mmCIF file of N, CA, C and O in Angstrom:
data_model
loop_
_atom_site.group_PDB
_atom_site.id
_atom_site.type_symbol
_atom_site.label_atom_id
_atom_site.label_comp_id
_atom_site.label_asym_id
_atom_site.label_seq_id
_atom_site.Cartn_x
_atom_site.Cartn_y
_atom_site.Cartn_z
ATOM 1 N N LEU A 16 -1.986 108.126 103.941
ATOM 2 C CA LEU A 16 -0.754 108.143 104.044
ATOM 3 C C LEU A 16 -0.591 109.169 105.650
ATOM 4 O O LEU A 16 -0.727 110.196 105.532
ATOM 5 N N GLU A 17 0.449 108.724 106.432
ATOM 6 C CA GLU A 17 1.171 109.479 107.516
ATOM 7 C C GLU A 17 1.747 110.680 107.341
ATOM 8 O O GLU A 17 2.875 110.749 105.816
ATOM 9 N N PRO A 18 1.842 111.637 107.318
ATOM 10 C CA PRO A 18 2.781 112.861 106.889
ATOM 11 C C PRO A 18 4.078 112.685 107.644
ATOM 12 O O PRO A 18 4.385 112.255 108.371
ATOM 13 N N THR A 19 5.175 112.913 106.753
ATOM 14 C CA THR A 19 6.296 112.657 107.190
ATOM 15 C C THR A 19 6.758 114.096 107.990
ATOM 16 O O THR A 19 6.732 115.139 107.924
ATOM 17 N N VAL A 20 6.822 113.660 109.399
ATOM 18 C CA VAL A 20 7.259 114.818 110.633
ATOM 19 C C VAL A 20 9.133 114.927 110.515
ATOM 20 O O VAL A 20 9.885 114.007 110.721
ATOM 21 N N MET A 21 9.283 116.387 110.158
ATOM 22 C CA MET A 21 10.660 116.794 110.118
ATOM 23 C C MET A 21 11.029 117.158 111.798
ATOM 24 O O MET A 21 10.381 117.889 112.162
ATOM 25 N N PRO A 22 12.165 116.964 112.151
ATOM 26 C CA PRO A 22 12.230 117.254 113.410
ATOM 27 C C PRO A 22 12.771 118.760 113.241
ATOM 28 O O PRO A 22 13.647 119.093 112.002
ATOM 29 N N ASP A 23 12.335 119.934 114.042
ATOM 30 C CA ASP A 23 12.813 121.162 113.951
ATOM 31 C C ASP A 23 13.742 121.248 114.540
ATOM 32 O O ASP A 23 13.696 122.078 115.739
ATOM 33 N N LYS A 24 15.042 120.958 114.575
ATOM 34 C CA LYS A 24 15.958 121.026 115.165
ATOM 35 C C LYS A 24 16.935 122.580 115.114
ATOM 36 O O LYS A 24 17.638 122.792 116.423
ATOM 37 N N LEU A 25 16.399 123.393 114.756
ATOM 38 C CA LEU A 25 16.872 124.633 114.446
ATOM 39 C C LEU A 25 15.642 125.694 115.042
ATOM 40 O O LEU A 25 15.856 127.213 114.785
ATOM 41 N N ARG A 26 14.685 125.078 115.550
ATOM 42 C CA ARG A 26 13.253 126.506 115.837
ATOM 43 C C ARG A 26 13.869 127.551 116.583
ATOM 44 O O ARG A 26 13.478 128.524 116.665
ATOM 45 N N HIS A 27 14.966 127.086 118.125
ATOM 46 C CA HIS A 27 15.347 127.873 118.939
ATOM 47 C C HIS A 27 16.688 127.986 118.323
ATOM 48 O O HIS A 27 17.241 129.124 119.749
ATOM 49 N N PHE A 28 17.064 128.174 117.510
ATOM 50 C CA PHE A 28 18.761 128.304 116.957
ATOM 51 C C PHE A 28 19.064 129.856 117.185
ATOM 52 O O PHE A 28 17.902 130.679 116.477
ATOM 53 N N ASN A 29 19.483 130.593 117.933
ATOM 54 C CA ASN A 29 20.024 131.855 117.545
ATOM 55 C C ASN A 29 21.699 131.660 117.389
ATOM 56 O O ASN A 29 22.615 131.289 117.905
ATOM 57 N N PRO A 30 21.971 132.337 116.193
ATOM 58 C CA PRO A 30 23.458 132.370 115.733
ATOM 59 C C PRO A 30 24.318 133.374 116.543
ATOM 60 O O PRO A 30 23.840 134.089 117.217
ATOM 61 N N THR A 31 25.425 132.696 116.790
ATOM 62 C CA THR A 31 26.462 133.253 117.650
ATOM 63 C C THR A 31 27.342 134.475 116.838
ATOM 64 O O THR A 31 27.216 134.086 115.367
ATOM 65 N N ALA A 32 28.064 135.286 117.292
ATOM 66 C CA ALA A 32 29.559 136.047 116.337
ATOM 67 C C ALA A 32 30.036 135.203 115.485
ATOM 68 O O ALA A 32 30.109 135.272 114.798
ATOM 69 N N VAL A 33 30.166 133.597 116.367
ATOM 70 C CA VAL A 33 31.153 133.011 115.940
ATOM 71 C C VAL A 33 30.655 132.538 114.421
ATOM 72 O O VAL A 33 31.192 132.260 113.060
ATOM 73 N N ASP A 34 29.219 131.891 114.531
ATOM 74 C CA ASP A 34 28.418 131.739 113.230
ATOM 75 C C ASP A 34 28.448 132.464 112.260
ATOM 76 O O ASP A 34 28.550 132.152 111.246
ATOM 77 N N PHE A 35 28.372 133.814 112.438
ATOM 78 C CA PHE A 35 28.221 135.004 111.490
ATOM 79 C C PHE A 35 29.656 134.811 110.602
ATOM 80 O O PHE A 35 29.828 135.184 109.475
ATOM 81 N N LEU A 36 30.670 134.474 111.511
ATOM 82 C CA LEU A 36 31.994 134.938 110.997
ATOM 83 C C LEU A 36 32.449 133.766 109.869
ATOM 84 O O LEU A 36 33.113 133.969 109.495
ATOM 85 N N ARG A 37 31.543 132.677 110.274
ATOM 86 C CA ARG A 37 32.062 131.311 109.490
ATOM 87 C C ARG A 37 31.470 131.585 108.332
ATOM 88 O O ARG A 37 31.700 130.938 107.278
ATOM 89 N N ARG A 38 30.693 132.541 108.026
ATOM 90 C CA ARG A 38 29.870 132.806 106.755
ATOM 91 C C ARG A 38 30.698 133.428 105.688
ATOM 92 O O ARG A 38 30.463 134.018 104.700
ATOM 93 N N CYS A 39 31.809 134.264 106.649
ATOM 94 C CA CYS A 39 32.525 135.278 105.658
ATOM 95 C C CYS A 39 33.958 134.399 104.883
ATOM 96 O O CYS A 39 34.108 133.556 105.205
ATOM 97 N N ASP A 40 34.255 135.530 103.971
ATOM 98 C CA ASP A 40 34.991 134.929 102.673
ATOM 99 C C ASP A 40 36.456 135.259 103.316
ATOM 100 O O ASP A 40 37.701 134.705 102.896
ATOM 101 N N THR A 41 36.459 136.948 103.594
ATOM 102 C CA THR A 41 37.563 137.436 103.865
ATOM 103 C C THR A 41 37.612 138.145 105.237
ATOM 104 O O THR A 41 36.669 138.185 106.069
ATOM 105 N N GLU A 42 39.002 138.188 105.582
ATOM 106 C CA GLU A 42 39.116 139.406 107.107
ATOM 107 C C GLU A 42 38.623 140.568 107.194
ATOM 108 O O GLU A 42 37.574 140.916 107.788
ATOM 109 N N ALA A 43 38.202 141.307 106.003
ATOM 110 C CA ALA A 43 37.735 142.515 105.817
ATOM 111 C C ALA A 43 36.277 142.317 106.323
ATOM 112 O O ALA A 43 35.588 142.786 106.704
ATOM 113 N N GLN A 44 35.571 141.382 105.490
ATOM 114 C CA GLN A 44 33.779 141.069 105.737
ATOM 115 C C GLN A 44 33.809 140.664 107.365
ATOM 116 O O GLN A 44 33.047 141.012 108.136
ATOM 117 N N ALA A 45 34.850 139.863 108.129
ATOM 118 C CA ALA A 45 34.534 139.562 109.277
ATOM 119 C C ALA A 45 34.962 141.125 110.112
ATOM 120 O O ALA A 45 33.981 140.735 111.084
ATOM 121 N N GLU A 46 35.681 141.483 110.255
ATOM 122 C CA GLU A 46 35.806 142.672 110.661
ATOM 123 C C GLU A 46 34.553 143.826 110.718
ATOM 124 O O GLU A 46 34.135 144.601 111.595
ATOM 125 N N GLU A 47 33.929 143.806 109.266
ATOM 126 C CA GLU A 47 32.588 144.441 109.099
ATOM 127 C C GLU A 47 31.259 143.865 110.156
ATOM 128 O O GLU A 47 30.758 144.484 110.888
ATOM 129 N N ILE A 48 31.363 142.473 110.209
ATOM 130 C CA ILE A 48 30.491 141.761 111.242
ATOM 131 C C ILE A 48 30.918 141.911 112.528
ATOM 132 O O ILE A 48 30.059 142.414 113.276
ATOM 133 N N ILE A 49 32.117 142.080 112.816
ATOM 134 C CA ILE A 49 32.427 142.265 114.182
ATOM 135 C C ILE A 49 32.098 143.476 114.859
ATOM 136 O O ILE A 49 31.262 144.145 115.708
ATOM 137 N N ALA A 50 32.316 145.038 113.962
ATOM 138 C CA ALA A 50 32.151 146.193 114.263
ATOM 139 C C ALA A 50 30.730 146.315 114.189
ATOM 140 O O ALA A 50 29.784 146.954 115.518
ATOM 141 N N PHE A 51 29.563 145.771 113.123
ATOM 142 C CA PHE A 51 28.185 145.770 113.142
ATOM 143 C C PHE A 51 27.381 145.013 114.716
ATOM 144 O O PHE A 51 26.744 145.890 115.080
ATOM 145 N N LEU A 52 28.069 144.033 115.145
ATOM 146 C CA LEU A 52 27.572 143.671 116.144
ATOM 147 C C LEU A 52 27.860 144.586 117.604
ATOM 148 O O LEU A 52 27.188 143.940 118.428
ATOM 149 N N GLU A 53 29.379 144.720 117.464
ATOM 150 C CA GLU A 53 29.458 145.503 118.583
ATOM 151 C C GLU A 53 28.593 146.446 118.774
ATOM 152 O O GLU A 53 28.608 147.377 119.707
ATOM 153 N N LYS A 54 28.173 147.333 117.464
ATOM 154 C CA LYS A 54 27.494 148.953 117.563
ATOM 155 C C LYS A 54 26.407 148.409 117.952
ATOM 156 O O LYS A 54 25.848 149.043 118.223
ATOM 157 N N LYS A 55 25.741 147.293 117.404
ATOM 158 C CA LYS A 55 24.308 147.093 118.113
ATOM 159 C C LYS A 55 24.255 146.492 119.395
ATOM 160 O O LYS A 55 23.073 146.358 119.518
ATOM 161 N N GLY A 56 24.868 146.358 120.349
ATOM 162 C CA GLY A 56 25.060 145.910 121.163
ATOM 163 C C GLY A 56 25.122 144.506 121.569
ATOM 164 O O GLY A 56 24.905 143.703 122.363
ATOM 165 N N GLU A 57 25.191 143.528 120.506
ATOM 166 C CA GLU A 57 24.928 142.108 120.181
ATOM 167 C C GLU A 57 26.250 141.505 121.037
ATOM 168 O O GLU A 57 25.890 140.568 121.354
ATOM 169 N N ILE A 58 27.472 141.989 121.071
ATOM 170 C CA ILE A 58 28.606 141.572 121.678
ATOM 171 C C ILE A 58 29.388 142.648 122.564
ATOM 172 O O ILE A 58 29.016 144.013 121.927
ATOM 173 N N THR A 59 29.944 142.079 123.439
ATOM 174 C CA THR A 59 30.629 143.532 124.144
ATOM 175 C C THR A 59 31.889 144.107 123.335
ATOM 176 O O THR A 59 32.313 143.169 122.814
ATOM 177 N N LYS A 60 32.629 145.039 123.702
ATOM 178 C CA LYS A 60 33.618 145.782 123.281
ATOM 179 C C LYS A 60 35.004 144.717 123.629
ATOM 180 O O LYS A 60 35.720 144.392 122.958
ATOM 181 N N GLU A 61 34.695 144.164 124.762
ATOM 182 C CA GLU A 61 35.766 143.313 125.480
ATOM 183 C C GLU A 61 35.603 142.048 124.287
ATOM 184 O O GLU A 61 36.678 141.542 123.790
ATOM 185 N N TYR A 62 34.691 141.471 123.878
ATOM 186 C CA TYR A 62 34.479 140.564 123.373
ATOM 187 C C TYR A 62 34.877 140.484 121.898
ATOM 188 O O TYR A 62 35.419 139.802 121.127
ATOM 189 N N ALA A 63 34.452 141.944 121.171
ATOM 190 C CA ALA A 63 34.720 142.101 120.072
ATOM 191 C C ALA A 63 36.222 142.192 120.030
ATOM 192 O O ALA A 63 37.020 142.050 119.012
ATOM 193 N N HIS A 64 37.010 142.518 120.712
ATOM 194 C CA HIS A 64 38.357 142.932 120.939
ATOM 195 C C HIS A 64 39.324 141.425 120.611
ATOM 196 O O HIS A 64 40.038 141.165 120.046
ATOM 197 N N GLU A 65 38.697 140.403 121.702
ATOM 198 C CA GLU A 65 39.023 139.291 121.509
ATOM 199 C C GLU A 65 38.619 138.324 119.900
ATOM 200 O O GLU A 65 39.701 138.230 119.398
ATOM 201 N N LEU A 66 38.123 139.078 119.490
ATOM 202 C CA LEU A 66 37.602 138.235 118.132
ATOM 203 C C LEU A 66 38.538 138.858 117.225
ATOM 204 O O LEU A 66 38.865 138.065 116.372
ATOM 205 N N ARG A 67 38.692 140.182 117.036
ATOM 206 C CA ARG A 67 39.464 140.727 116.228
ATOM 207 C C ARG A 67 41.192 140.361 116.317
ATOM 208 O O ARG A 67 41.767 140.186 115.526
ATOM 209 N N CYS A 68 41.555 140.084 117.904
ATOM 210 C CA CYS A 68 43.031 139.662 118.292
ATOM 211 C C CYS A 68 43.039 138.310 117.274
ATOM 212 O O CYS A 68 44.200 137.833 116.541
ATOM 213 N N ARG A 69 41.873 137.437 117.711
ATOM 214 C CA ARG A 69 42.191 135.829 117.221
ATOM 215 C C ARG A 69 42.401 135.910 115.348
ATOM 216 O O ARG A 69 42.801 135.119 114.496
ATOM 217 N N LEU A 70 41.160 136.851 114.773
ATOM 218 C CA LEU A 70 41.421 136.809 113.824
ATOM 219 C C LEU A 70 42.616 137.429 112.872
ATOM 220 O O LEU A 70 42.969 137.011 112.043
ATOM 221 N N LYS A 71 43.004 138.539 113.498
ATOM 222 C CA LYS A 71 44.475 138.839 113.242
ATOM 223 C C LYS A 71 45.474 137.831 113.272
ATOM 224 O O LYS A 71 46.698 137.506 112.541
ATOM 225 N N GLN A 72 45.590 137.352 114.375
ATOM 226 C CA GLN A 72 46.666 136.101 114.771
ATOM 227 C C GLN A 72 46.556 134.598 114.031
ATOM 228 O O GLN A 72 47.174 134.309 113.354
ATOM 229 N N SER A 73 45.108 134.355 113.544
ATOM 230 C CA SER A 73 44.832 133.051 113.254
ATOM 231 C C SER A 73 44.041 132.951 111.930
ATOM 232 O O SER A 73 43.937 132.161 111.564
ATOM 233 N N GLY A 74 43.314 133.733 111.672
ATOM 234 C CA GLY A 74 42.748 134.088 110.192
ATOM 235 C C GLY A 74 41.189 133.547 110.215
ATOM 236 O O GLY A 74 41.124 133.226 111.763
ATOM 237 N N ILE A 75 40.824 133.942 109.333
ATOM 238 C CA ILE A 75 39.167 133.761 109.482
ATOM 239 C C ILE A 75 38.800 132.179 109.911
ATOM 240 O O ILE A 75 38.340 131.874 110.310
ATOM 241 N N ARG A 76 39.484 131.419 108.894
ATOM 242 C CA ARG A 76 39.211 130.066 109.198
ATOM 243 C C ARG A 76 39.441 129.551 110.400
ATOM 244 O O ARG A 76 39.106 128.159 110.943
ATOM 245 N N SER A 77 39.882 130.332 111.648
ATOM 246 C CA SER A 77 40.150 129.683 112.846
ATOM 247 C C SER A 77 38.789 129.894 113.750
ATOM 248 O O SER A 77 39.016 128.875 114.818
ATOM 249 N N PHE A 78 38.126 130.164 113.461
ATOM 250 C CA PHE A 78 36.617 130.319 113.778
ATOM 251 C C PHE A 78 35.874 128.900 113.319
ATOM 252 O O PHE A 78 34.627 128.492 114.242
ATOM 253 N N GLY A 79 36.472 128.362 112.404
ATOM 254 C CA GLY A 79 35.937 126.684 111.965
ATOM 255 C C GLY A 79 35.608 127.137 110.546
ATOM 256 O O GLY A 79 35.801 128.257 109.802
ATOM 257 N N PRO A 80 35.361 125.917 110.108
ATOM 258 C CA PRO A 80 35.212 125.950 108.317
ATOM 259 C C PRO A 80 33.871 126.930 107.723
ATOM 260 O O PRO A 80 33.070 127.013 108.739
ATOM 261 N N LYS A 81 33.943 127.363 106.776
ATOM 262 C CA LYS A 81 32.917 127.964 106.216
ATOM 263 C C LYS A 81 31.835 127.706 106.369
ATOM 264 O O LYS A 81 31.462 126.318 105.745
ATOM 265 N N LYS A 82 30.395 128.396 106.461
ATOM 266 C CA LYS A 82 29.312 127.885 106.452
ATOM 267 C C LYS A 82 28.763 128.619 105.206
ATOM 268 O O LYS A 82 28.897 129.612 105.141
ATOM 269 N N GLU A 83 28.848 127.490 104.190
ATOM 270 C CA GLU A 83 28.124 127.858 102.917
ATOM 271 C C GLU A 83 26.918 128.041 103.150
ATOM 272 O O GLU A 83 26.047 127.825 103.685
ATOM 273 N N GLU A 84 26.270 128.863 101.697
ATOM 274 C CA GLU A 84 25.126 129.071 101.091
ATOM 275 C C GLU A 84 24.093 127.658 101.868
ATOM 276 O O GLU A 84 24.582 126.625 101.278
ATOM 277 N N ASN A 85 22.943 128.136 102.453
ATOM 278 C CA ASN A 85 22.173 127.199 102.869
ATOM 279 C C ASN A 85 22.362 126.203 103.923
ATOM 280 O O ASN A 85 21.703 124.907 104.096
ATOM 281 N N HIS A 86 23.039 126.579 104.498
ATOM 282 C CA HIS A 86 23.829 125.779 105.652
ATOM 283 C C HIS A 86 22.684 125.357 106.657
ATOM 284 O O HIS A 86 22.675 124.067 106.929
ATOM 285 N N TYR A 87 22.190 126.366 107.048
ATOM 286 C CA TYR A 87 21.073 126.136 107.869
ATOM 287 C C TYR A 87 20.287 125.268 107.327
ATOM 288 O O TYR A 87 19.069 123.951 108.043
ATOM 289 N N PHE A 88 19.407 125.419 105.940
ATOM 290 C CA PHE A 88 18.624 124.500 105.221
ATOM 291 C C PHE A 88 19.012 122.969 105.500
ATOM 292 O O PHE A 88 18.411 121.998 105.631
ATOM 293 N N ARG A 89 20.195 122.715 105.153
ATOM 294 C CA ARG A 89 20.490 121.647 105.234
ATOM 295 C C ARG A 89 20.525 120.989 106.574
ATOM 296 O O ARG A 89 20.661 119.732 106.636
ATOM 297 N N GLU A 90 21.213 121.690 107.239
ATOM 298 C CA GLU A 90 21.308 121.247 108.818
ATOM 299 C C GLU A 90 19.966 120.968 109.242
ATOM 300 O O GLU A 90 19.641 119.840 110.420
ATOM 301 N N ALA A 91 18.767 121.654 108.904
ATOM 302 C CA ALA A 91 17.318 121.411 109.700
ATOM 303 C C ALA A 91 17.101 119.905 108.528
ATOM 304 O O ALA A 91 15.662 119.661 108.825
ATOM 305 N N GLY A 92 17.263 119.475 107.299
ATOM 306 C CA GLY A 92 17.119 118.481 106.573
ATOM 307 C C GLY A 92 15.938 119.028 105.799
ATOM 308 O O GLY A 92 15.431 118.404 104.873
ATOM 309 N N ILE A 93 15.869 120.462 105.162
ATOM 310 C CA ILE A 93 15.271 120.615 104.143
ATOM 311 C C ILE A 93 15.564 120.718 102.848
ATOM 312 O O ILE A 93 14.873 120.488 101.632
ATOM 313 N N PHE A 94 17.072 120.876 102.688
ATOM 314 C CA PHE A 94 17.855 120.267 101.351
ATOM 315 C C PHE A 94 18.787 119.415 101.760
ATOM 316 O O PHE A 94 19.065 118.931 102.277
#
């Protein structure tokens, strides 16, 4: 039997700030994520400001639908 080869489409995937925000349930969680990424230098102060403004004006779902648990496993075809 030939082994089943699964494409590894997420091998080099690096989540963005928006990917993390799409995992949040509340605006408070999103604020924490933004502050954390800004503090760690993952995003600039200017981008953090843009994200906060969008969050306050349009809400958490303005970044896209919620990414549920195991989202990336399903994307990769593992689940």
